[in-house]
JSON list of C-alpha atoms in Angstrom, two decimals:
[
{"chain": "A", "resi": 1, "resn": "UNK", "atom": "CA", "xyz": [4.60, -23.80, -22.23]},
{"chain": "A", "resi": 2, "resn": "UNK", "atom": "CA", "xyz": [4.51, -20.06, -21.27]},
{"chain": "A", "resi": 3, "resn": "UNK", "atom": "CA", "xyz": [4.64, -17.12, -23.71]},
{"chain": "A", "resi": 4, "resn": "UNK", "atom": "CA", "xyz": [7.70, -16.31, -24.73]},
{"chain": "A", "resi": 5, "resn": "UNK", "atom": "CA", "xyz": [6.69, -12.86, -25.28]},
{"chain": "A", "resi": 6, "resn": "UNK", "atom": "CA", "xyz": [7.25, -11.42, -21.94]},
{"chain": "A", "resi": 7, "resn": "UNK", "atom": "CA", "xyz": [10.77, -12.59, -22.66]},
{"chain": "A", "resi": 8, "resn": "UNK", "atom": "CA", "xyz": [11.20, -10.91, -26.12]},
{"chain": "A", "resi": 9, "resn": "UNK", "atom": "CA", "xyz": [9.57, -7.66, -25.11]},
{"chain": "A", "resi": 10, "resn": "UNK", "atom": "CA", "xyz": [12.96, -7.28, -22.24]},
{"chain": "A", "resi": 11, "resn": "UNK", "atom": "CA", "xyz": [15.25, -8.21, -24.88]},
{"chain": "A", "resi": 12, "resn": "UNK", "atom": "CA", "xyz": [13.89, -5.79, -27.49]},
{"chain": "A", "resi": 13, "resn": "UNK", "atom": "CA", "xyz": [13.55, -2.94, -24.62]},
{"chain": "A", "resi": 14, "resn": "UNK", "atom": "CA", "xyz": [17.36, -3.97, -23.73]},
{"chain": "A", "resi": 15, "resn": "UNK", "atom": "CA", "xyz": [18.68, -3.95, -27.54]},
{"chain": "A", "resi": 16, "resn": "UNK", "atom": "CA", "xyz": [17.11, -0.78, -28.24]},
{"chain": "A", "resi": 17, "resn": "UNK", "atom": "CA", "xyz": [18.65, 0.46, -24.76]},
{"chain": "A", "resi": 18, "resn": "UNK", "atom": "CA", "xyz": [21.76, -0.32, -25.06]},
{"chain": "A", "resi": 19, "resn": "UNK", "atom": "CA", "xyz": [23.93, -0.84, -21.73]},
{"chain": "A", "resi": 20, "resn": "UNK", "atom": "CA", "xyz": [24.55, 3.11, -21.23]},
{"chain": "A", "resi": 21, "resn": "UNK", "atom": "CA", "xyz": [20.33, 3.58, -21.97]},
{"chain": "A", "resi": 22, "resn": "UNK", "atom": "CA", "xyz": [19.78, 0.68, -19.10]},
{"chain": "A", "resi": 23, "resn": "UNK", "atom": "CA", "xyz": [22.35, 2.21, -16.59]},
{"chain": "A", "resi": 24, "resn": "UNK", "atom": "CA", "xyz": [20.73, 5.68, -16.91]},
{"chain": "A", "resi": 25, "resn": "UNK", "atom": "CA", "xyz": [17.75, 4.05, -15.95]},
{"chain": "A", "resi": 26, "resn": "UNK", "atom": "CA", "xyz": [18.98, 2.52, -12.68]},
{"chain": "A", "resi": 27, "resn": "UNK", "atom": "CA", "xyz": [20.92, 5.87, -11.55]},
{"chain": "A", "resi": 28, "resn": "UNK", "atom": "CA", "xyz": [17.41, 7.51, -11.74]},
{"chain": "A", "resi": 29, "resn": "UNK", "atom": "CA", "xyz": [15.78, 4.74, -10.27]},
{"chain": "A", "resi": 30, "resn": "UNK", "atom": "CA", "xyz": [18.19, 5.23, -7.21]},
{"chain": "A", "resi": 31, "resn": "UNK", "atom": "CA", "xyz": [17.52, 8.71, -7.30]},
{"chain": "A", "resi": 32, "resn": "UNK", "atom": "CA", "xyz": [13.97, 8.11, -7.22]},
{"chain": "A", "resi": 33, "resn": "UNK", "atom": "CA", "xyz": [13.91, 5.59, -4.29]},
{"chain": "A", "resi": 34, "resn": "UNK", "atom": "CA", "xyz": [15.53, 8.17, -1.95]},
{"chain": "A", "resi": 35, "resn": "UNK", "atom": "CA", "xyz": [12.99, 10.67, -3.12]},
{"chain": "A", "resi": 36, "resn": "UNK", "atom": "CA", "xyz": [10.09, 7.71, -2.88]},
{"chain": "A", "resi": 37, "resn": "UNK", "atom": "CA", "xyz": [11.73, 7.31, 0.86]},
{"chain": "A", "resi": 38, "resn": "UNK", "atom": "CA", "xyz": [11.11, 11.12, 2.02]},
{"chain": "A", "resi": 39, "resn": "UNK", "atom": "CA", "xyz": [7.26, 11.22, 0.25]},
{"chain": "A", "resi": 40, "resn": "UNK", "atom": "CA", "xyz": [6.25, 8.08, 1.62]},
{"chain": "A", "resi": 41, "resn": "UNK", "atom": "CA", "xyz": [7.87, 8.76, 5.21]},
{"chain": "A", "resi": 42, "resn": "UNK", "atom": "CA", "xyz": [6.24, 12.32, 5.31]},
{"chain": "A", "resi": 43, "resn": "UNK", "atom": "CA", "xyz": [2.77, 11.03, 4.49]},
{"chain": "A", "resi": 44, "resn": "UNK", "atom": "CA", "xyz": [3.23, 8.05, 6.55]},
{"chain": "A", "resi": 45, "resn": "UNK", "atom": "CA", "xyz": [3.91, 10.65, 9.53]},
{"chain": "A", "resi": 46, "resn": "UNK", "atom": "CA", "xyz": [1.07, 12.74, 8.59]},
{"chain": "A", "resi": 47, "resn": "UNK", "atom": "CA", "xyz": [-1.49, 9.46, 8.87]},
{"chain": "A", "resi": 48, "resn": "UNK", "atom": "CA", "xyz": [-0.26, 8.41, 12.23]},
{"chain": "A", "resi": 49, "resn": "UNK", "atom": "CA", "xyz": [1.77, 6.01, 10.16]},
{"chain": "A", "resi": 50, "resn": "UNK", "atom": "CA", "xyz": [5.44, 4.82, 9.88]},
{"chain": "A", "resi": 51, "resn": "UNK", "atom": "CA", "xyz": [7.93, 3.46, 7.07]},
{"chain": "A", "resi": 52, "resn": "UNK", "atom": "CA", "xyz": [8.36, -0.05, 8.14]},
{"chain": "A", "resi": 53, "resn": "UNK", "atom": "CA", "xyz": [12.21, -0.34, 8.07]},
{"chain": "A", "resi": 54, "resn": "UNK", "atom": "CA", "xyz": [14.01, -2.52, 5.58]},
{"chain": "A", "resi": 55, "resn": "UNK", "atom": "CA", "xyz": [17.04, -1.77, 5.07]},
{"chain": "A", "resi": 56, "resn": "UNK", "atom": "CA", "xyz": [18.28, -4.99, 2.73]},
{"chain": "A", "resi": 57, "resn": "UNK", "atom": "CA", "xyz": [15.98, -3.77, -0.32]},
{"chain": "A", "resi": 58, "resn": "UNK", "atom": "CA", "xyz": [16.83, -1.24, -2.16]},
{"chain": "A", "resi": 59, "resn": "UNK", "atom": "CA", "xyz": [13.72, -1.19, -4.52]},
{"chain": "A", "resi": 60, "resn": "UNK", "atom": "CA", "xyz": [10.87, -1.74, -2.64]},
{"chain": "A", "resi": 61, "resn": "UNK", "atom": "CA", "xyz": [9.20, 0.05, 0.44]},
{"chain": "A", "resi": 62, "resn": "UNK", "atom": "CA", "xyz": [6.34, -0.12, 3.14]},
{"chain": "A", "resi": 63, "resn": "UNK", "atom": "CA", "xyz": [4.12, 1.77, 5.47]},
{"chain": "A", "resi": 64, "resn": "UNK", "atom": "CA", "xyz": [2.15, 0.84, 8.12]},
{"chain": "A", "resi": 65, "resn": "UNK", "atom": "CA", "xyz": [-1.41, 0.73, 7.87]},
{"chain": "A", "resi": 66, "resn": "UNK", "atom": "CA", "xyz": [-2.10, 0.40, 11.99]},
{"chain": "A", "resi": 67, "resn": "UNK", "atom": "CA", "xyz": [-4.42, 3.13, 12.01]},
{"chain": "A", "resi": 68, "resn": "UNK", "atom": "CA", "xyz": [-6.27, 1.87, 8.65]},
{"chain": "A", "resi": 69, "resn": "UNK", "atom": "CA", "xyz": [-6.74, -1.26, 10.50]},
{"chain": "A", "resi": 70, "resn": "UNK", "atom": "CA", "xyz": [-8.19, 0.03, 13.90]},
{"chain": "A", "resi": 71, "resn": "UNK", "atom": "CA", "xyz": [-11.00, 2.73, 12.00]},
{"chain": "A", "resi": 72, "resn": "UNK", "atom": "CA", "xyz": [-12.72, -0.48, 10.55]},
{"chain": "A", "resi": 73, "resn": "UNK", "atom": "CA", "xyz": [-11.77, -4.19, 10.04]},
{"chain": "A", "resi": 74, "resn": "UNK", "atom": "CA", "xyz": [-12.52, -3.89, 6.24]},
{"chain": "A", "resi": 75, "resn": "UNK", "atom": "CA", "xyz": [-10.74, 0.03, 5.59]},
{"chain": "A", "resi": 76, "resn": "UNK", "atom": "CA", "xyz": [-6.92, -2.20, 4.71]},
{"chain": "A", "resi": 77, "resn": "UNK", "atom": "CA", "xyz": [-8.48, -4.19, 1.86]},
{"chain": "A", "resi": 78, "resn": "UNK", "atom": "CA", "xyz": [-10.65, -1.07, 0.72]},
{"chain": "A", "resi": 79, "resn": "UNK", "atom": "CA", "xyz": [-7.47, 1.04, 0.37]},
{"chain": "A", "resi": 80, "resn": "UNK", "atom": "CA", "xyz": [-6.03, -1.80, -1.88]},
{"chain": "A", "resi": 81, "resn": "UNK", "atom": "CA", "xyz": [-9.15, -1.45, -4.58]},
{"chain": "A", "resi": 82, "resn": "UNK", "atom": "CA", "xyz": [-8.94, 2.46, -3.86]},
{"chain": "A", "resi": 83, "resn": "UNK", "atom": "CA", "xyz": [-6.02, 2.54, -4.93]},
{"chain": "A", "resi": 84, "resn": "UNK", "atom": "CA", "xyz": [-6.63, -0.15, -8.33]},
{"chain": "A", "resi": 85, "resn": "UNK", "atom": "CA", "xyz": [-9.24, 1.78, -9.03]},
{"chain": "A", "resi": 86, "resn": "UNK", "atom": "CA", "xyz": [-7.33, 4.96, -9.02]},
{"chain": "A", "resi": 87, "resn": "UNK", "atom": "CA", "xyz": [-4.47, 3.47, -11.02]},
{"chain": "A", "resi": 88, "resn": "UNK", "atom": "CA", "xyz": [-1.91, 3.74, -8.69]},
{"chain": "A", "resi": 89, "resn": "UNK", "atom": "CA", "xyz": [-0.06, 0.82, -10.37]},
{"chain": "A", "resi": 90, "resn": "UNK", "atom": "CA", "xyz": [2.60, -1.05, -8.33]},
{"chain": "A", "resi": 91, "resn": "UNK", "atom": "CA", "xyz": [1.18, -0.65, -4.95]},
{"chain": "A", "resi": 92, "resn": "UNK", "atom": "CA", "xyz": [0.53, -3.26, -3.20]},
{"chain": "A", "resi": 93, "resn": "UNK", "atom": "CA", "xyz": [-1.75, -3.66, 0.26]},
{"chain": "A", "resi": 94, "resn": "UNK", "atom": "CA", "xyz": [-0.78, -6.26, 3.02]},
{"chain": "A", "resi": 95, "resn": "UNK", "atom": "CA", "xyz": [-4.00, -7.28, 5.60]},
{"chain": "A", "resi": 96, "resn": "UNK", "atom": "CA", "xyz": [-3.06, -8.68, 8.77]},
{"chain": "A", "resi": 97, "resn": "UNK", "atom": "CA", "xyz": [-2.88, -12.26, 9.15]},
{"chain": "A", "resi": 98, "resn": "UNK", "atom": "CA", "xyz": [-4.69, -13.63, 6.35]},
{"chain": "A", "resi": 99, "resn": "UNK", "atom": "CA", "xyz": [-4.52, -17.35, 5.76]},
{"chain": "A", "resi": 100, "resn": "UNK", "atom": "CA", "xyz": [-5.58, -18.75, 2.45]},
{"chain": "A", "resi": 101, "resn": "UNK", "atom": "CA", "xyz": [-5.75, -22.63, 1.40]},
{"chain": "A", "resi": 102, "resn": "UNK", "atom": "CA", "xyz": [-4.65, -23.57, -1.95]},
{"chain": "A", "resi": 103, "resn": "UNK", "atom": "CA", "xyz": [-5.30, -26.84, -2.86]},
{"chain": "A", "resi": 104, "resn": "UNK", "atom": "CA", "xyz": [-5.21, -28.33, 0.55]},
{"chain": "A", "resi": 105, "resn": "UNK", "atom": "CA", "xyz": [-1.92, -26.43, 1.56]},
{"chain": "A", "resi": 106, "resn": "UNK", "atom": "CA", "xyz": [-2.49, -23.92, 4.17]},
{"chain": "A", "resi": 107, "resn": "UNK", "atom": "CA", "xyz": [-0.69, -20.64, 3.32]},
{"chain": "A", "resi": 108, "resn": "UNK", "atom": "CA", "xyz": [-0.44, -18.71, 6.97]},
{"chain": "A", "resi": 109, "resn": "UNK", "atom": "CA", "xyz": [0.36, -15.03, 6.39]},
{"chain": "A", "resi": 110, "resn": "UNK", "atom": "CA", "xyz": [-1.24, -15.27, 2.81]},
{"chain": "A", "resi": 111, "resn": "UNK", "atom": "CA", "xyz": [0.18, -11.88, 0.48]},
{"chain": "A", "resi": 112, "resn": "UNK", "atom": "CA", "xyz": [3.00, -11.28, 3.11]},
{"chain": "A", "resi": 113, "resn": "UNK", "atom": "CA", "xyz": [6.65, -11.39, 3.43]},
{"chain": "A", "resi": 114, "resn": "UNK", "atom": "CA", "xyz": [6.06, -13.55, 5.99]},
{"chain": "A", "resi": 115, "resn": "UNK", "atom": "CA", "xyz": [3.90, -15.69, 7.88]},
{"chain": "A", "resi": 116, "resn": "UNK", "atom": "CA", "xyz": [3.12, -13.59, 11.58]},
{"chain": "A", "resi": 117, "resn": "UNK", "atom": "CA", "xyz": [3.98, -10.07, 10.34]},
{"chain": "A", "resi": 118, "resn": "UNK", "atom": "CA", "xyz": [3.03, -7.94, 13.17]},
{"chain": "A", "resi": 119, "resn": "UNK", "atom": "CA", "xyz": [1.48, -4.88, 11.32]},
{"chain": "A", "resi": 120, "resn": "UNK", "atom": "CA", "xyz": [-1.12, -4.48, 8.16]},
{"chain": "A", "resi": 121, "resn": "UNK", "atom": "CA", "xyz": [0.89, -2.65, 5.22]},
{"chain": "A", "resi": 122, "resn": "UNK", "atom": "CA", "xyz": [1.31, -0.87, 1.83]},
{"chain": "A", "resi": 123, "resn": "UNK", "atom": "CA", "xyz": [4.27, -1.73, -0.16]},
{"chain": "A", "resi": 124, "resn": "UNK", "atom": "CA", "xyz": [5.61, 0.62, -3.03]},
{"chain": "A", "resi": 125, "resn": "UNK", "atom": "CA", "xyz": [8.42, -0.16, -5.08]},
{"chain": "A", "resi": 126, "resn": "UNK", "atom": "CA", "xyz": [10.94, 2.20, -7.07]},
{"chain": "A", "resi": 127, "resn": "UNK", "atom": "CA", "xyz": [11.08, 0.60, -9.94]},
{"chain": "A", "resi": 128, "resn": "UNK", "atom": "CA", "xyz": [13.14, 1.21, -13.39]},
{"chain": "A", "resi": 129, "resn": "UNK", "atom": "CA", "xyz": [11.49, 3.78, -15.42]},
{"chain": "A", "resi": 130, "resn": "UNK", "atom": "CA", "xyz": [9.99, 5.67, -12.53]},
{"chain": "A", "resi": 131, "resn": "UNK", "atom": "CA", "xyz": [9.44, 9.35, -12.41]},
{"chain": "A", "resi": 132, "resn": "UNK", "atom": "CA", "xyz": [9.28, 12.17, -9.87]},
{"chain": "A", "resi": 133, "resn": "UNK", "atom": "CA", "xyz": [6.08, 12.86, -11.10]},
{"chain": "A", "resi": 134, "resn": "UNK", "atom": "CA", "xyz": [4.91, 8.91, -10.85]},
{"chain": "A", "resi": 135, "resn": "UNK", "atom": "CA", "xyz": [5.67, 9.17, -7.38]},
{"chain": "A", "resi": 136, "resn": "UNK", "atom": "CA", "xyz": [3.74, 12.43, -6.46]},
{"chain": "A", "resi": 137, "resn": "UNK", "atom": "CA", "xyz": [0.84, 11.53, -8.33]},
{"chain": "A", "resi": 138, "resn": "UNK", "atom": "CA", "xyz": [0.88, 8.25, -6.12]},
{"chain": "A", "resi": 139, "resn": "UNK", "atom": "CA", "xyz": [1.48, 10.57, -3.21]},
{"chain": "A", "resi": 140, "resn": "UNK", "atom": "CA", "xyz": [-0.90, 12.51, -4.16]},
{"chain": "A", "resi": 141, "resn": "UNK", "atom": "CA", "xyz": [-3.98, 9.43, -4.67]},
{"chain": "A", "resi": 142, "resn": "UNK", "atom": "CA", "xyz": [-2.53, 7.62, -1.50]},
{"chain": "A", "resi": 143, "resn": "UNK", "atom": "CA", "xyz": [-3.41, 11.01, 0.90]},
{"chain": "A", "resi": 144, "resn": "UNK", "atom": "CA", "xyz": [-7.08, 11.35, -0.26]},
{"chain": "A", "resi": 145, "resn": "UNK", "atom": "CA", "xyz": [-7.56, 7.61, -0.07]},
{"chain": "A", "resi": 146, "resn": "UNK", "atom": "CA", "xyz": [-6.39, 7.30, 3.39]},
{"chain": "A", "resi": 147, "resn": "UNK", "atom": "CA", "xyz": [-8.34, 10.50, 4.13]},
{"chain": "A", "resi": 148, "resn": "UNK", "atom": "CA", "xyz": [-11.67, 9.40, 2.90]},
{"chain": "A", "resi": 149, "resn": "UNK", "atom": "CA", "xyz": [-11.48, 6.05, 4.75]},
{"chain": "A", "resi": 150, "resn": "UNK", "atom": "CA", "xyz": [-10.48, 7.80, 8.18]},
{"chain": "A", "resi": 151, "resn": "UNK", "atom": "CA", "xyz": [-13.31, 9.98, 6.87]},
{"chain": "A", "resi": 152, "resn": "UNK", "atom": "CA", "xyz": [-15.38, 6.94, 6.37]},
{"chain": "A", "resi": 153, "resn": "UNK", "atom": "CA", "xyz": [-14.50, 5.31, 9.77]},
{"chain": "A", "resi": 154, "resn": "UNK", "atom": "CA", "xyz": [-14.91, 8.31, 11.72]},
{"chain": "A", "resi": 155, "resn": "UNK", "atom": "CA", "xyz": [-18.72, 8.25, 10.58]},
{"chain": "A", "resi": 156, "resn": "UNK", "atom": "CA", "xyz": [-19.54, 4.77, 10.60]},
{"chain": "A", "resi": 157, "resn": "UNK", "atom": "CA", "xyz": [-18.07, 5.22, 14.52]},
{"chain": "A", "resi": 158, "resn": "UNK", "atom": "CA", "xyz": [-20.31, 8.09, 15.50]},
{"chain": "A", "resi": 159, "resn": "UNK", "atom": "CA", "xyz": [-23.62, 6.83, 13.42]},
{"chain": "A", "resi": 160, "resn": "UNK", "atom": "CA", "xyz": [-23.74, 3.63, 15.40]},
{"chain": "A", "resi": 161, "resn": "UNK", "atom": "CA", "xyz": [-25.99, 3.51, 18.24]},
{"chain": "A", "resi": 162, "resn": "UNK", "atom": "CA", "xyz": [-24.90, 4.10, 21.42]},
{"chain": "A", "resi": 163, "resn": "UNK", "atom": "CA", "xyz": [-26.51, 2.33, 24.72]},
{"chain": "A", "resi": 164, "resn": "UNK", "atom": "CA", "xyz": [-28.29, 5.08, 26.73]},
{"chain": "A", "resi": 165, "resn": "UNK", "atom": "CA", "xyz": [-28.51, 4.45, 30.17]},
{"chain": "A", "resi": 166, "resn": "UNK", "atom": "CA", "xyz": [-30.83, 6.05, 33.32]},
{"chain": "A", "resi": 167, "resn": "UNK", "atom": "CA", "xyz": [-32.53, 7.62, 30.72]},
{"chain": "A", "resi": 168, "resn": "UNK", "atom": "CA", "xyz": [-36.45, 8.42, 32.15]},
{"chain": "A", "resi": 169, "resn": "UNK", "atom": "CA", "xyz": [-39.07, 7.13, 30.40]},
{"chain": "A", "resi": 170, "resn": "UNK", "atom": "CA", "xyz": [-42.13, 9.31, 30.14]},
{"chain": "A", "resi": 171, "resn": "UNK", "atom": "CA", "xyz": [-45.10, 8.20, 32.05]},
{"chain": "A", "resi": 172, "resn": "UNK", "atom": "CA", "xyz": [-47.99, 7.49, 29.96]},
{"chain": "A", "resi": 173, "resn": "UNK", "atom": "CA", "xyz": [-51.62, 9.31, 31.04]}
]
């Protein structure tokens, strides 16, 4: 009962193509995944971040969001519409331990790769048509969203109040 038209538009892409057209786009996407690696590694480090390490996919990728996830309980799942809203397509944000129930089955680890992963994440993939540019751009919108939530965090931290103690009271003549 689905649409076959998800299935025709791949076959048309493919015909028009051809097999040396379809193979020049999975060299570059190779290309680009090594290039995604460096960029997302080098603004991972420059977050207090890291590339989560898995090394049996060759398309897709993920940072840690550990800092995200200390600043403010809500900062993970704000990056995620950040980033929507900023049409950084592709991108996809993992919060920790989320549990969601479907129809009376429990899902534990709801979004994840798994059920107990130990880490909040963002996972990018390099997928076929990519470009260098598509990847800086995302780069690019990634940075200032993780900057204006540390931003954010940093403010909400220092605007709440903060218990004074042995502080006089003046005495009332």
């Amino acid at each position: 009962r689905a649409s076959a038209s998800p299935s025709l538009d791949v076959l048309i892409t493919l015909l028009t193509l051809g097999a040396n057209g379809y193979k020049k786009y999975l060299s570059e996407r190779k290309e680009i995944y090594s290039f995604l690696v460096e960029e997302l590694k080098n603004l991972a480090s420059a977050h207090g971040e890291r590339l989560l390490h898995t090394p049996h996919n060759p398309i897709s990728l993920a940072m840690s969001l550990d800092g995200l996830q200390a600043s403010s309980n809500q900062a993970v799942t704000q990056l995620g519409s950040m980033l929507f809203t900023r049409q950084v397509s592709g991108a996809r944000v993992i919060p920790l331990g989320k549990d969601q129930t479907i129809s009376g089955h429990t899902f534990r680890g709801f979004m994840s790769h798994s059920e107990s992963y130990p880490c909040p994440y963002l996972n990018a993939a390099s997928a076929v048509g990519i470009t260098r540019q598509d990847v800086t751009l995302c780069m690019k919108r990634l940075d200032k969203c993780l900057n204006a939530l540390k931003k954010d965090g940093k403010a909400a931290r220092s605007s709440s109040p903060v218990p004074q103690t042995n502080q006089e009271v003046p005495d009332k003549d």
